Amino acid sequence: VIKMYYEALSLEEERFGTVLVHRDITKEFEVDQMKSEFVSTVSHELRTPLASILGFTELLLNRELKPEKKTKYLTTIYNEAKRLTALINDFLDVQRMESGRQTYEKKFIKLVPIIEKVIENQQFQTDLHQIELHPSIDHDLIMGDRSKVEQVFTNLLSNAIKYSPNGGKIDVRVYRDGSILKVDVTDHGLGIPEEALDQLFTKFFRVDNTDRRTIGGTGLGLAIVQEIVKAHDGEVHVQSKYGEGSTFSLSFPSVKIAQPISGPSTLLR
Ligand code: ADP
């Protein structure tokens, strides 16, 4: 983006020339665009759950309802409030990451039990999908921040669910490749158009195809995944076939701990 303006060159009232100045304002343009994208995403994404919370609260306050109906409405309110909290946390995370203020509390952690826990939570959210874990390792450790690593798998699995609207199997494979621990999350959902693949991890980027226009989101989930994985000296890659499904592959450097000759290591919890 080029901004052009003329500047008259004059010396003591006497004009002796004109200069045409070209200034590249791509950066400012991008920042402006990002800001307006942010505002429209935030307002839309906050408004939807808030509207539903307000609507159901009004119903509960103004109508005599059967206990089952009450429970149903309260569950919706609870889920929508949770969604709002997750959204706000995403925005705060991205802001902290940008300003370099994100902190990581790293310890030795076992990867497989963390993934198991996230799968259990995600499976609880859906009857349409079957999430299956295929671990070929067990006690392998990484040096990581437990809650941040959980967030990586939560984001990937919730995307796998969200972008497989007809349901289906989601496979999570955990294996070792030399000194690297790898995790592949594979779904058989909508897939990603080839031209979108290299922008996928960019903040606020969303695929705008008709097959997913009604699916909500901020475009922050994968940017957060990439940031966290990088902070763990890892990598994230995606392979996808539009209309068939996607695989997100993560790799983390594993940590080897010298085992004591007898008795369990205190580090292996
Ligand atoms: P959001 O889901 O909030 O839009 P993400 O950063 O998590 O943001 O994902 C960016 C885009 O990548 C999404 O808009 C979606 O179109 C696409 N995407 C992410 N994960 C998948 C997936 N498993 N299958 C198909 N498309 C996906």
Coordinates of C-alpha atoms and ligand atoms in Angstrom, one line a residue:
V1 CA 0.0 0.0 0.0
I2 CA 1.5 3.3 -1.1
K3 CA 0.6 6.7 0.2
M4 CA 1.5 9.5 -2.2
Y5 CA 1.6 13.2 -1.4
Y6 CA 3.0 16.3 -2.9
E7 CA 5.2 18.7 -1.1
A8 CA 5.8 22.1 -2.5
L9 CA 9.4 23.2 -2.2
S10 CA 9.6 26.9 -1.6
L11 CA 12.2 29.3 -0.5
E12 CA 11.1 32.6 0.9
E13 CA 7.7 32.4 -0.7
E14 CA 9.2 31.5 -4.1
R15 CA 8.2 28.1 -5.2
F16 CA 10.9 26.4 -7.1
G17 CA 9.8 22.8 -7.3
T18 CA 7.5 20.0 -6.3
V19 CA 8.5 16.6 -4.8
L20 CA 6.4 13.6 -5.1
V21 CA 6.8 11.5 -1.9
H22 CA 5.9 7.8 -1.9
R23 CA 5.6 6.2 1.5
D24 CA 5.0 2.5 2.0
I25 CA 2.2 2.3 4.6
T26 CA 1.6 -1.5 4.3
K27 CA 2.4 -2.0 8.0
E28 CA 0.0 0.8 9.2
F29 CA -2.7 -0.6 6.8
E30 CA -2.3 -4.1 8.2
V31 CA -2.4 -2.9 11.8
D32 CA -5.6 -0.9 11.0
Q33 CA -7.2 -3.8 9.3
M34 CA -6.2 -6.1 12.2
K35 CA -7.8 -3.6 14.6
S36 CA -11.1 -3.5 12.8
E37 CA -11.1 -7.3 12.3
F38 CA -10.5 -7.6 16.1
V39 CA -13.4 -5.2 16.9
S40 CA -15.9 -6.9 14.6
T41 CA -14.8 -10.4 15.8
V42 CA -15.0 -9.5 19.4
S43 CA -18.4 -7.8 19.2
H44 CA -19.9 -10.7 17.2
E45 CA -18.4 -13.5 19.2
L46 CA -19.3 -11.8 22.5
R47 CA -22.8 -10.8 21.4
T48 CA -23.9 -14.3 20.4
P49 CA -23.4 -16.1 23.8
L50 CA -24.6 -13.0 25.7
A51 CA -27.8 -12.9 23.7
S52 CA -28.5 -16.5 24.6
I53 CA -27.6 -15.9 28.3
L54 CA -30.0 -13.0 28.4
G55 CA -32.8 -14.8 26.6
F56 CA -32.7 -17.9 28.8
T57 CA -32.4 -15.9 32.0
E58 CA -35.4 -13.9 31.1
L59 CA -37.4 -17.1 30.5
L60 CA -36.3 -18.5 33.8
L61 CA -37.3 -15.3 35.6
N62 CA -40.7 -14.7 33.9
R63 CA -42.1 -18.2 33.4
E64 CA -43.2 -21.1 35.6
L65 CA -41.1 -23.9 34.2
K66 CA -40.9 -27.6 34.7
P67 CA -37.7 -28.7 36.5
E68 CA -36.3 -30.5 33.4
K69 CA -36.8 -27.3 31.3
K70 CA -35.1 -25.3 34.1
T71 CA -32.1 -27.6 34.1
K72 CA -31.9 -27.5 30.3
Y73 CA -31.9 -23.7 30.2
L74 CA -29.5 -23.4 33.1
T75 CA -27.1 -25.8 31.4
T76 CA -27.2 -23.6 28.3
I77 CA -26.5 -20.5 30.3
Y78 CA -23.6 -22.3 32.0
N79 CA -22.1 -23.5 28.7
E80 CA -22.5 -20.1 27.1
A81 CA -20.8 -18.4 30.1
K82 CA -18.0 -20.9 29.8
R83 CA -17.7 -20.1 26.1
L84 CA -17.5 -16.4 26.9
T85 CA -14.8 -17.0 29.5
A86 CA -12.8 -19.1 27.0
L87 CA -13.1 -16.3 24.4
I88 CA -11.9 -13.7 26.8
N89 CA -9.0 -15.9 27.9
D90 CA -8.0 -16.3 24.2
F91 CA -8.0 -12.5 23.7
L92 CA -5.9 -12.0 26.8
D93 CA -3.5 -14.8 25.8
V94 CA -2.9 -13.3 22.4
Q95 CA -2.4 -9.9 23.9
R96 CA 0.1 -11.3 26.5
M97 CA 1.9 -13.2 23.7
E98 CA 2.2 -10.1 21.6
S99 CA 3.6 -8.0 24.3
G100 CA 6.0 -10.8 25.3
R101 CA 4.4 -11.0 28.8
Q102 CA 3.2 -14.6 28.5
T103 CA 4.9 -16.7 31.2
Y104 CA 5.4 -20.4 31.2
E105 CA 5.8 -22.5 34.3
K106 CA 7.7 -25.5 32.9
K107 CA 8.2 -28.8 34.7
F108 CA 8.8 -32.4 33.7
I109 CA 5.4 -33.6 32.5
K110 CA 4.1 -36.8 31.0
L111 CA 2.5 -36.1 27.6
V112 CA 0.1 -39.1 27.3
P113 CA -2.0 -38.5 30.6
I114 CA -2.4 -34.8 29.6
I115 CA -3.8 -35.9 26.2
E116 CA -6.0 -38.5 27.9
K117 CA -7.5 -35.8 30.2
V118 CA -8.2 -33.4 27.3
I119 CA -9.8 -36.2 25.2
E120 CA -12.1 -37.1 28.1
N121 CA -13.2 -33.4 28.5
Q122 CA -13.8 -33.0 24.7
Q123 CA -15.5 -36.3 24.3
F124 CA -17.9 -35.1 27.0
Q125 CA -19.0 -32.2 24.7
T126 CA -20.1 -34.4 21.8
D127 CA -22.1 -37.6 21.0
L128 CA -21.5 -37.3 17.3
H129 CA -17.8 -37.9 17.4
Q130 CA -15.6 -40.7 18.7
I131 CA -12.2 -39.5 19.8
E132 CA -9.7 -42.4 19.9
L133 CA -6.2 -42.3 21.4
H134 CA -3.5 -44.5 20.0
P135 CA -0.5 -44.1 22.2
S136 CA 2.7 -46.0 21.3
I137 CA 4.6 -44.4 24.2
D138 CA 3.7 -44.2 27.8
H139 CA 5.9 -42.5 30.4
D140 CA 7.7 -40.1 28.1
L141 CA 8.3 -36.7 29.4
I142 CA 8.5 -33.2 28.0
M143 CA 9.6 -30.0 29.7
G144 CA 6.4 -28.1 29.6
D145 CA 3.7 -25.9 31.1
R146 CA 0.9 -28.3 31.9
S147 CA -2.1 -25.9 31.4
K148 CA -0.6 -24.4 28.2
V149 CA 0.0 -27.9 26.8
E150 CA -3.6 -28.8 27.7
Q151 CA -4.7 -25.7 25.9
V152 CA -2.9 -26.8 22.7
F153 CA -4.8 -30.2 22.6
T154 CA -8.0 -28.6 23.7
N155 CA -7.8 -26.1 20.7
L156 CA -6.9 -28.8 18.2
L157 CA -9.6 -31.3 19.4
S158 CA -12.3 -28.7 19.6
N159 CA -11.5 -27.6 16.1
A160 CA -11.5 -31.2 14.9
I161 CA -15.0 -31.5 16.4
K162 CA -16.2 -28.1 15.3
Y163 CA -15.1 -28.6 11.7
S164 CA -16.5 -32.1 11.4
P165 CA -20.2 -31.0 11.6
N166 CA -21.4 -34.4 10.5
G167 CA -19.5 -36.2 13.2
G168 CA -17.1 -39.0 12.7
K169 CA -13.9 -40.4 14.1
I170 CA -11.0 -38.4 15.4
D171 CA -7.7 -40.2 15.9
V172 CA -4.9 -39.0 18.2
R173 CA -1.6 -40.8 17.6
V174 CA 1.2 -40.3 20.1
Y175 CA 4.6 -41.8 19.2
R176 CA 8.4 -41.2 19.4
D177 CA 10.6 -40.4 16.5
G178 CA 14.2 -40.5 17.9
S179 CA 14.4 -37.8 20.6
I180 CA 11.2 -36.1 19.4
L181 CA 7.7 -36.9 20.7
K182 CA 5.0 -36.6 18.1
V183 CA 1.3 -36.2 18.2
D184 CA -1.0 -36.3 15.2
V185 CA -4.6 -35.2 15.5
T186 CA -6.6 -36.5 12.5
D187 CA -10.2 -35.7 11.6
H188 CA -12.4 -36.6 8.7
G189 CA -14.3 -33.3 8.5
L190 CA -14.5 -30.3 6.2
G191 CA -10.8 -30.1 5.5
I192 CA -8.9 -26.9 4.6
P193 CA -8.7 -25.4 1.1
E194 CA -5.1 -25.5 -0.2
E195 CA -4.8 -21.7 -0.6
A196 CA -5.6 -21.2 3.1
L197 CA -3.0 -23.6 4.5
D198 CA -0.1 -21.1 4.8
Q199 CA -2.2 -18.5 6.6
L200 CA -3.9 -20.8 9.0
F201 CA -1.8 -20.0 12.0
T202 CA -2.1 -16.2 11.5
K203 CA -4.1 -14.3 14.2
F204 CA -7.8 -13.7 13.3
F205 CA -7.5 -15.7 10.0
R206 CA -10.6 -17.7 9.3
V207 CA -11.5 -19.7 6.3
D208 CA -14.5 -17.9 4.8
N209 CA -16.0 -20.8 2.7
T210 CA -19.7 -21.4 2.6
D211 CA -19.3 -24.8 4.2
R212 CA -18.3 -23.2 7.5
R213 CA -19.9 -19.7 7.5
T214 CA -22.3 -20.6 10.3
I215 CA -19.5 -22.1 12.5
G216 CA -18.4 -19.5 15.1
G217 CA -14.8 -18.6 16.0
T218 CA -12.3 -15.9 16.4
G219 CA -9.4 -17.2 14.3
L220 CA -7.2 -17.2 17.4
G221 CA -7.1 -20.9 18.3
L222 CA -4.4 -22.0 16.0
A223 CA -2.3 -18.8 16.5
I224 CA -2.3 -19.7 20.2
V225 CA -1.4 -23.3 19.4
Q226 CA 1.6 -22.2 17.4
E227 CA 2.8 -19.7 20.0
I228 CA 2.6 -22.3 22.8
V229 CA 4.3 -25.0 20.7
K230 CA 7.1 -22.7 19.8
A231 CA 7.6 -21.7 23.4
H232 CA 8.2 -25.4 24.0
D233 CA 10.8 -25.6 21.2
G234 CA 8.3 -27.7 19.2
E235 CA 6.7 -27.4 15.8
V236 CA 3.2 -27.7 14.4
H237 CA 2.3 -28.6 10.9
V238 CA -1.0 -29.2 9.0
Q239 CA -1.9 -31.5 6.2
S240 CA -5.3 -31.4 4.7
K241 CA -7.5 -32.4 1.8
Y242 CA -10.4 -30.1 1.2
G243 CA -13.6 -32.0 1.8
E244 CA -11.9 -35.0 3.3
G245 CA -10.2 -34.0 6.6
S246 CA -7.2 -32.7 8.3
T247 CA -4.2 -33.8 10.3
F248 CA -2.4 -31.4 12.7
S249 CA 1.0 -32.8 13.7
L250 CA 2.9 -31.6 16.7
S251 CA 6.4 -32.3 17.8
F252 CA 8.1 -31.7 21.2
P253 CA 11.6 -32.5 22.2
S254 CA 11.5 -35.3 24.8
V255 CA 13.3 -35.2 28.0
K256 CA 15.4 -38.2 29.1
I257 CA 15.8 -38.8 32.8
A258 CA 18.4 -41.1 34.2
Q259 CA 16.5 -43.8 36.0
P260 CA 17.8 -44.7 39.5
I261 CA 19.1 -48.3 39.8
S262 CA 16.3 -49.2 42.1
G263 CA 13.0 -47.5 43.1
P264 CA 11.0 -45.1 41.1
S265 CA 12.4 -41.8 40.0
T266 CA 11.0 -38.9 42.0
L267 CA 10.5 -37.0 38.7
L268 CA 8.3 -39.7 37.3
R269 CA 4.9 -39.0 38.8
Ligands
ADP1 P1 -11.4 -20.4 14.6 O1 -11.8 -21.9 14.7 O2 -11.8 -19.6 15.8 O3 -11.9 -19.8 13.3 P2 -8.6 -21.2 14.5 O4 -7.4 -20.4 14.5 O5 -8.7 -22.3 15.5 O6 -9.8 -20.2 14.6 O7 -8.7 -21.9 13.0 C1 -8.6 -21.0 11.9 C2 -9.3 -21.6 10.7 O8 -8.8 -22.8 10.3 C3 -10.8 -21.9 11.0 O9 -11.6 -20.8 10.7 C4 -11.1 -23.1 10.1 O10 -11.7 -22.7 8.9 C5 -9.8 -23.7 9.9 N1 -9.6 -25.0 10.7 C6 -9.0 -25.1 11.8 N2 -9.0 -26.4 12.3 C7 -9.6 -27.1 11.3 C8 -10.0 -28.5 11.1 N3 -9.7 -29.4 12.0 N4 -10.7 -28.8 10.0 C9 -11.0 -27.9 9.1 N5 -10.7 -26.6 9.2 C10 -10.0 -26.2 10.3

